Amino acid sequence: MKDSAIKVVIDVGSSRTRVTIGEVGNREDSVLEVLGSGVSSGGALKAGIVTNIPTVSHAIRHAVAIAEEEAGLKINSALISISGEHILGMNSDGRAQIRNRRISKNDLVHAVMRARQLARKEEQDTLHVLEQQFIVDNHQGITDPVGMIADNLEARVHVISARRAAVVNLCQCVRNAGIEIEGVIYAGLASAYAASTADERDLGICTVDLGAGTADLMLWWRNQPMHAATLPIGGEQVSSALATILRTPRQSAEMLKRSHGALLDKYSRHTRIPLPSTGNLPDRYLSSSDMVEQIAACYQKFFASINKEFHRIGLRQMLDGGIVFTGGAAQIPGLAEMAGAIFNCPVRVYIPPPVSGLDEHLQNDAGMVTTLGLFQLQQNPVNDYVWAKEEKDGIISSITNFLKRYL
């Protein structure tokens, strides 16, 4: 591919670790070409937190080896994603006095850095300082104030941070696998860019990446990031609940969920489902309708947690575009209908489109949404001022020095 670059992204999740090598064009309309992809099951993340460094390191190393063999090249560095309940999203604003002169780049940086400073939290490391808007002499909606004559400049940003220990431990696992780190991106930001459109983000939308152990939320309005959060809910909780209620092994509960799972009775197969038991217990059966009822109860709790987050931040009224669910745990029949009724807004489920070069078993895999978003952010960087003092543009180039603290 002419005028292209080979990029590597790593997405470490609760149930799978994904390493993908892709060729990315420089134009906005360029198509991603996957050269190699490696997926390893298992791991030691709990709600996005590393619980066993050797296990996670091994999972990454295994996925790297698969991707390298498929691509026929050696991986040296990668962009990685991070998630977890420790993620914090805060809106902040900073000001700079201009005093009737032209606004300079340094003025803009000063206002942004002030906003970042006001949002700083103990034991948290800043991942992103995302532009919302600039206000010049009380005139809102300014996208580029540099060169304008004014008295006052205000920068409004959304700051996303992660617990320092969580970042350090994840970076250590990646380095243990022999990979240098190019940058750390909030998984919810990557998923949002893959699963939503610019028109939806302008109208007002929330993307929810519902995975195995966590749900990453990003709320947008007028193309501005308004809120980011990760909730400790996911598909693993459904499997664990089924295992307890049905008195069946956890692995069997996972298989039952995948083969008979639905949220509405109309999607039920209306059959009797044999339940695997432990020991010498007699065979038992469950109607598929009862199975749907048990799973639906879990998802109703998920939706209640999401709704609680909406009301906590007071931005529920901004969702004119509705909610986009994605991720592996969102691919269950009836989700859009049930969620639409509960949230009283448009709801759709995003499934990744076919990707050139990607293994057949990974095509249309909703678990790939963060990976695809990481590639998209490298191809079309967003305005991230996390290292604004260096005056570098784009989310990837702006965070290069982030890793110096962890080397």
Short mmCIF file of C-alpha atoms in Angstrom, two decimals, residues 4-341:
data_model
loop_
_atom_site.label_atom_id
_atom_site.label_comp_id
_atom_site.label_asym_id
_atom_site.label_seq_id
_atom_site.Cartn_x
_atom_site.Cartn_y
_atom_site.Cartn_z
CA SER A 4 1.15 3.63 4.38
CA ALA A 5 2.69 2.46 7.64
CA ILE A 6 2.66 -0.81 9.55
CA LYS A 7 1.13 -0.43 13.01
CA VAL A 8 0.64 -2.82 15.91
CA VAL A 9 -2.08 -2.63 18.55
CA ILE A 10 -2.60 -4.70 21.70
CA ASP A 11 -5.94 -5.02 23.48
CA VAL A 12 -5.75 -6.93 26.76
CA GLY A 13 -9.24 -7.86 27.92
CA SER A 14 -10.74 -9.90 30.73
CA SER A 15 -11.30 -12.99 28.58
CA ARG A 16 -8.97 -12.52 25.58
CA THR A 17 -5.76 -10.79 24.59
CA ARG A 18 -5.62 -9.54 21.01
CA VAL A 19 -2.50 -8.52 19.11
CA THR A 20 -3.03 -7.19 15.59
CA ILE A 21 -0.57 -6.03 12.94
CA GLY A 22 -2.04 -3.80 10.27
CA GLU A 23 -1.07 -1.58 7.36
CA VAL A 24 -2.66 1.83 7.74
CA GLY A 25 -2.87 4.45 4.99
CA ASN A 26 -2.30 8.15 5.58
CA ARG A 27 -5.57 9.29 3.98
CA GLU A 28 -8.83 9.42 5.93
CA ASP A 29 -10.52 7.10 3.44
CA SER A 30 -7.69 4.55 3.44
CA VAL A 31 -8.68 0.95 4.20
CA LEU A 32 -7.03 -1.06 6.98
CA GLU A 33 -5.21 -4.17 5.78
CA VAL A 34 -4.57 -6.70 8.55
CA LEU A 35 -1.25 -8.52 8.11
CA GLY A 36 -1.42 -10.71 11.18
CA SER A 37 -3.64 -11.27 14.21
CA GLY A 38 -3.11 -13.27 17.36
CA VAL A 39 -5.68 -14.05 20.04
CA SER A 40 -5.01 -15.85 23.30
CA SER A 41 -7.81 -16.90 25.63
CA GLY A 42 -7.78 -16.45 29.35
CA GLY A 43 -5.66 -13.99 31.28
CA ALA A 44 -5.64 -12.41 34.68
CA LEU A 45 -7.59 -9.20 34.40
CA LYS A 46 -10.43 -8.58 36.81
CA ALA A 47 -12.60 -5.59 35.88
CA GLY A 48 -9.68 -4.29 33.85
CA ILE A 49 -7.06 -4.72 36.60
CA VAL A 50 -4.00 -6.99 36.24
CA THR A 51 -4.18 -9.64 38.97
CA ASN A 52 -1.29 -11.85 37.83
CA ILE A 53 1.61 -10.29 35.93
CA PRO A 54 3.22 -13.57 34.74
CA THR A 55 -0.12 -14.89 33.42
CA VAL A 56 -0.95 -11.69 31.54
CA SER A 57 2.61 -11.45 30.21
CA HIS A 58 2.37 -15.02 28.90
CA ALA A 59 -0.99 -14.32 27.23
CA ILE A 60 0.46 -11.28 25.46
CA ARG A 61 3.60 -13.17 24.44
CA HIS A 62 1.49 -16.00 23.01
CA ALA A 63 -0.74 -13.64 21.00
CA VAL A 64 2.33 -11.77 19.74
CA ALA A 65 3.89 -15.01 18.49
CA ILE A 66 0.74 -15.92 16.55
CA ALA A 67 0.48 -12.46 14.97
CA GLU A 68 4.19 -12.40 14.07
CA GLU A 69 4.03 -15.82 12.42
CA GLU A 70 0.97 -14.87 10.38
CA ALA A 71 2.44 -11.52 9.29
CA GLY A 72 5.94 -12.83 8.72
CA LEU A 73 7.58 -10.01 10.63
CA LYS A 74 8.89 -9.16 14.08
CA ILE A 75 7.00 -6.85 16.44
CA ASN A 76 9.04 -4.31 18.39
CA SER A 77 6.49 -1.81 19.67
CA ALA A 78 2.73 -1.34 19.92
CA LEU A 79 -0.09 0.95 20.94
CA ILE A 80 -2.05 -0.52 23.85
CA SER A 81 -5.49 0.01 25.37
CA ILE A 82 -6.48 0.21 29.01
CA SER A 83 -9.81 -0.09 30.79
CA GLY A 84 -11.07 -0.60 34.32
CA GLU A 85 -13.30 0.83 37.02
CA HIS A 86 -10.44 3.16 37.96
CA ILE A 87 -10.94 5.21 34.77
CA LEU A 88 -12.10 8.76 35.54
CA GLY A 89 -13.56 11.28 33.10
CA MET A 90 -13.83 14.93 34.13
CA ASN A 91 -14.90 18.09 32.34
CA SER A 92 -12.63 21.03 33.11
CA ASP A 93 -11.95 24.54 31.88
CA GLY A 94 -8.96 26.87 31.99
CA ARG A 95 -8.54 30.53 31.14
CA ALA A 96 -5.89 32.82 29.69
CA GLN A 97 -5.94 36.61 29.67
CA ILE A 98 -5.21 37.97 26.19
CA ARG A 99 -5.76 41.74 26.73
CA ASN A 100 -6.73 42.91 23.25
CA ARG A 101 -4.12 41.11 21.16
CA ARG A 102 -3.95 38.11 18.87
CA ILE A 103 -4.29 34.73 20.53
CA SER A 104 -1.09 32.72 20.17
CA LYS A 105 -0.51 28.98 20.31
CA ASN A 106 1.11 29.49 23.71
CA ASP A 107 -2.06 31.20 24.97
CA LEU A 108 -4.10 28.20 23.88
CA VAL A 109 -1.66 25.80 25.55
CA HIS A 110 -1.72 27.86 28.74
CA ALA A 111 -5.52 27.68 28.94
CA VAL A 112 -5.52 23.93 28.22
CA MET A 113 -2.78 23.21 30.77
CA ARG A 114 -4.70 25.17 33.39
CA ALA A 115 -7.78 23.05 32.68
CA ARG A 116 -5.72 19.88 32.97
CA GLN A 117 -4.20 20.99 36.26
CA LEU A 118 -7.62 21.64 37.78
CA ALA A 119 -8.73 18.09 36.86
CA ARG A 120 -5.67 16.37 38.32
CA LYS A 121 -6.33 13.63 40.89
CA GLU A 122 -3.99 11.91 43.32
CA GLU A 123 -2.76 8.47 42.21
CA GLN A 124 -4.24 9.01 38.74
CA ASP A 125 -2.25 9.47 35.52
CA THR A 126 -3.72 11.56 32.73
CA LEU A 127 -4.33 9.57 29.54
CA HIS A 128 -6.16 12.16 27.44
CA VAL A 129 -6.97 15.86 27.47
CA LEU A 130 -9.63 15.97 24.76
CA GLU A 131 -10.76 19.22 23.22
CA GLN A 132 -14.40 20.19 23.67
CA GLN A 133 -14.46 23.82 22.61
CA PHE A 134 -12.81 27.20 23.03
CA ILE A 135 -14.64 30.32 24.19
CA VAL A 136 -13.37 33.71 23.03
CA ASP A 137 -14.78 36.74 24.86
CA ASN A 138 -17.88 34.72 25.82
CA HIS A 139 -18.43 33.51 22.23
CA GLN A 140 -18.80 29.71 22.38
CA GLY A 141 -18.13 27.04 19.77
CA ILE A 142 -14.74 28.32 18.60
CA THR A 143 -12.69 25.45 17.16
CA ASP A 144 -9.41 27.28 16.43
CA PRO A 145 -8.92 30.57 18.28
CA VAL A 146 -5.28 31.09 17.30
CA GLY A 147 -4.89 34.42 15.47
CA MET A 148 -8.13 35.93 16.75
CA ILE A 149 -7.99 39.27 18.59
CA ALA A 150 -9.55 38.99 22.03
CA ASP A 151 -9.40 39.90 25.70
CA ASN A 152 -10.09 36.47 27.20
CA LEU A 153 -9.71 32.84 26.12
CA GLU A 154 -11.31 29.83 27.79
CA ALA A 155 -10.51 26.20 26.97
CA ARG A 156 -13.01 23.48 27.81
CA VAL A 157 -11.65 19.93 27.79
CA HIS A 158 -12.53 16.42 28.90
CA VAL A 159 -9.75 14.81 30.93
CA ILE A 160 -9.53 11.01 31.09
CA SER A 161 -7.22 9.46 33.68
CA ALA A 162 -6.33 5.99 34.95
CA ARG A 163 -4.98 4.72 38.24
CA ARG A 164 -1.20 4.95 38.11
CA ALA A 165 -0.65 1.45 39.49
CA ALA A 166 -2.99 -0.06 36.88
CA VAL A 167 -1.08 1.64 34.06
CA VAL A 168 2.31 0.61 35.43
CA ASN A 169 1.29 -3.04 35.86
CA LEU A 170 -0.22 -3.32 32.38
CA CYS A 171 2.85 -1.69 30.83
CA GLN A 172 5.07 -4.12 32.73
CA CYS A 173 3.18 -7.09 31.26
CA VAL A 174 3.61 -5.73 27.73
CA ARG A 175 7.32 -5.10 28.25
CA ASN A 176 7.73 -8.59 29.70
CA ALA A 177 6.51 -9.85 26.32
CA GLY A 178 9.37 -7.96 24.65
CA ILE A 179 7.24 -5.11 23.31
CA GLU A 180 7.99 -1.40 23.70
CA ILE A 181 4.96 0.81 24.27
CA GLU A 182 4.12 3.61 21.85
CA GLY A 183 1.15 4.91 23.83
CA VAL A 184 -1.70 4.03 26.16
CA ILE A 185 -5.25 4.73 24.99
CA TYR A 186 -8.50 4.45 26.94
CA ALA A 187 -10.32 1.48 25.40
CA GLY A 188 -13.65 3.28 25.55
CA LEU A 189 -12.33 6.10 23.38
CA ALA A 190 -11.12 3.62 20.76
CA SER A 191 -14.40 1.70 20.80
CA ALA A 192 -16.40 4.90 20.47
CA TYR A 193 -14.59 5.94 17.31
CA ALA A 194 -15.06 2.51 15.76
CA ALA A 195 -18.72 2.07 16.71
CA SER A 196 -20.21 5.55 16.19
CA THR A 197 -20.38 8.07 13.37
CA ALA A 198 -19.53 11.77 13.42
CA ASP A 199 -23.21 12.59 12.87
CA GLU A 200 -24.21 10.52 15.90
CA ARG A 201 -21.54 12.14 18.08
CA ASP A 202 -22.81 15.55 16.96
CA LEU A 203 -26.44 14.74 17.76
CA GLY A 204 -25.62 13.26 21.15
CA ILE A 205 -24.83 9.60 21.78
CA CYS A 206 -23.36 7.19 24.29
CA THR A 207 -21.28 4.23 23.18
CA VAL A 208 -21.23 1.24 25.54
CA ASP A 209 -18.59 -1.43 24.94
CA LEU A 210 -19.97 -4.33 26.97
CA GLY A 211 -17.21 -6.88 27.33
CA ALA A 212 -16.54 -9.87 29.53
CA GLY A 213 -15.59 -7.98 32.68
CA THR A 214 -16.24 -4.29 32.09
CA ALA A 215 -18.42 -1.83 30.20
CA ASP A 216 -16.66 1.22 28.73
CA LEU A 217 -18.88 4.28 28.33
CA MET A 218 -18.21 7.40 26.22
CA LEU A 219 -20.86 10.10 25.95
CA TRP A 220 -20.70 12.65 23.11
CA TRP A 221 -22.66 15.79 22.33
CA ARG A 222 -22.03 18.26 19.50
CA ASN A 223 -18.96 16.18 18.64
CA GLN A 224 -17.56 16.90 22.09
CA PRO A 225 -16.54 14.17 24.55
CA MET A 226 -18.68 14.87 27.62
CA HIS A 227 -18.14 11.83 29.85
CA ALA A 228 -16.02 8.68 30.12
CA ALA A 229 -16.40 5.86 32.63
CA THR A 230 -15.91 2.13 33.02
CA LEU A 231 -18.44 0.10 34.98
CA PRO A 232 -17.64 -3.33 36.52
CA ILE A 233 -20.34 -5.17 34.56
CA GLY A 234 -20.00 -7.71 31.77
CA GLY A 235 -20.71 -11.12 30.34
CA GLU A 236 -18.70 -12.99 32.97
CA GLN A 237 -21.19 -11.89 35.61
CA VAL A 238 -24.00 -13.48 33.60
CA SER A 239 -22.13 -16.78 33.37
CA SER A 240 -21.31 -16.75 37.09
CA ALA A 241 -24.92 -16.00 38.00
CA LEU A 242 -26.18 -18.83 35.79
CA ALA A 243 -23.66 -21.25 37.30
CA THR A 244 -24.91 -20.42 40.80
CA ILE A 245 -28.62 -20.41 40.01
CA LEU A 246 -28.54 -23.57 37.88
CA ARG A 247 -25.97 -25.37 40.07
CA THR A 248 -23.85 -26.19 37.06
CA PRO A 249 -20.11 -25.73 36.36
CA ARG A 250 -19.02 -22.24 35.33
CA GLN A 251 -17.76 -23.42 31.93
CA SER A 252 -21.07 -25.18 31.25
CA ALA A 253 -22.97 -22.02 32.17
CA GLU A 254 -20.89 -20.07 29.66
CA MET A 255 -21.71 -22.58 26.91
CA LEU A 256 -25.42 -22.50 27.78
CA LYS A 257 -25.40 -18.71 27.63
CA ARG A 258 -23.77 -18.72 24.21
CA SER A 259 -26.04 -21.38 22.71
CA HIS A 260 -29.38 -20.44 24.29
CA GLY A 261 -28.89 -16.85 25.43
CA ALA A 262 -31.51 -14.19 24.66
CA LEU A 263 -33.21 -11.30 26.45
CA LEU A 264 -36.76 -11.70 25.15
CA ASP A 265 -38.90 -14.83 25.13
CA LYS A 266 -39.73 -14.42 21.44
CA TYR A 267 -36.09 -15.32 20.71
CA SER A 268 -36.32 -18.46 22.84
CA ARG A 269 -36.17 -21.83 21.09
CA HIS A 270 -38.96 -23.10 23.38
CA THR A 271 -37.13 -26.32 24.14
CA ARG A 272 -35.92 -28.21 27.21
CA ILE A 273 -32.24 -27.62 27.87
CA PRO A 274 -30.19 -30.37 29.57
CA LEU A 275 -28.18 -29.01 32.49
CA PRO A 276 -24.72 -30.48 33.14
CA SER A 277 -24.29 -31.40 36.81
CA THR A 278 -21.36 -32.11 39.06
CA GLY A 279 -20.72 -35.47 40.68
CA ASN A 280 -23.32 -38.20 40.27
CA LEU A 281 -26.38 -35.97 40.40
CA PRO A 282 -29.25 -37.02 38.12
CA ASP A 283 -29.84 -35.25 34.82
CA ARG A 284 -31.82 -32.04 35.04
CA TYR A 285 -33.57 -29.87 32.47
CA LEU A 286 -34.51 -26.21 32.15
CA SER A 287 -36.93 -24.63 29.74
CA SER A 288 -35.38 -22.16 27.33
CA SER A 289 -37.94 -19.58 28.49
CA ASP A 290 -36.64 -19.87 32.06
CA MET A 291 -33.09 -19.51 30.72
CA VAL A 292 -34.07 -16.28 28.97
CA GLU A 293 -35.67 -15.01 32.17
CA GLN A 294 -32.50 -15.60 34.20
CA ILE A 295 -30.24 -13.93 31.63
CA ALA A 296 -32.62 -11.01 31.17
CA ALA A 297 -32.53 -10.36 34.91
CA CYS A 298 -28.75 -9.94 34.73
CA TYR A 299 -28.95 -7.52 31.82
CA GLN A 300 -31.66 -5.50 33.57
CA LYS A 301 -29.15 -4.95 36.38
CA PHE A 302 -26.56 -3.87 33.79
CA PHE A 303 -28.95 -1.35 32.29
CA ALA A 304 -29.83 -0.08 35.77
CA SER A 305 -26.13 0.55 36.46
CA ILE A 306 -25.75 2.43 33.18
CA ASN A 307 -28.89 4.46 33.84
CA LYS A 308 -27.60 5.32 37.31
CA GLU A 309 -24.39 6.63 35.73
CA PHE A 310 -26.39 8.78 33.30
CA HIS A 311 -28.36 10.36 36.12
CA ARG A 312 -25.28 10.77 38.31
CA ILE A 313 -23.57 12.96 35.73
CA GLY A 314 -26.78 14.76 34.74
CA LEU A 315 -26.26 14.40 30.99
CA ARG A 316 -29.13 12.04 30.14
CA GLN A 317 -30.89 14.77 28.15
CA MET A 318 -28.02 14.89 25.65
CA LEU A 319 -28.74 11.44 24.15
CA ASP A 320 -30.86 12.51 21.19
CA GLY A 321 -28.86 10.10 19.03
CA GLY A 322 -29.44 7.26 21.47
CA ILE A 323 -27.07 4.54 22.64
CA VAL A 324 -24.77 2.27 20.64
CA PHE A 325 -23.91 -1.03 22.31
CA THR A 326 -20.95 -3.05 21.16
CA GLY A 327 -18.60 -5.68 22.55
CA GLY A 328 -19.01 -9.42 22.92
CA ALA A 329 -21.65 -9.30 25.67
CA ALA A 330 -23.83 -6.99 23.55
CA GLN A 331 -24.28 -9.59 20.82
CA ILE A 332 -27.28 -11.26 22.39
CA PRO A 333 -30.73 -11.41 20.75
CA GLY A 334 -33.18 -8.86 22.09
CA LEU A 335 -30.65 -6.40 23.54
CA ALA A 336 -31.59 -3.43 21.35
CA GLU A 337 -35.31 -3.93 22.02
CA MET A 338 -34.97 -4.35 25.78
CA ALA A 339 -32.49 -1.48 26.16
CA GLY A 340 -34.60 0.79 23.95
CA ALA A 341 -37.62 0.24 26.17
#
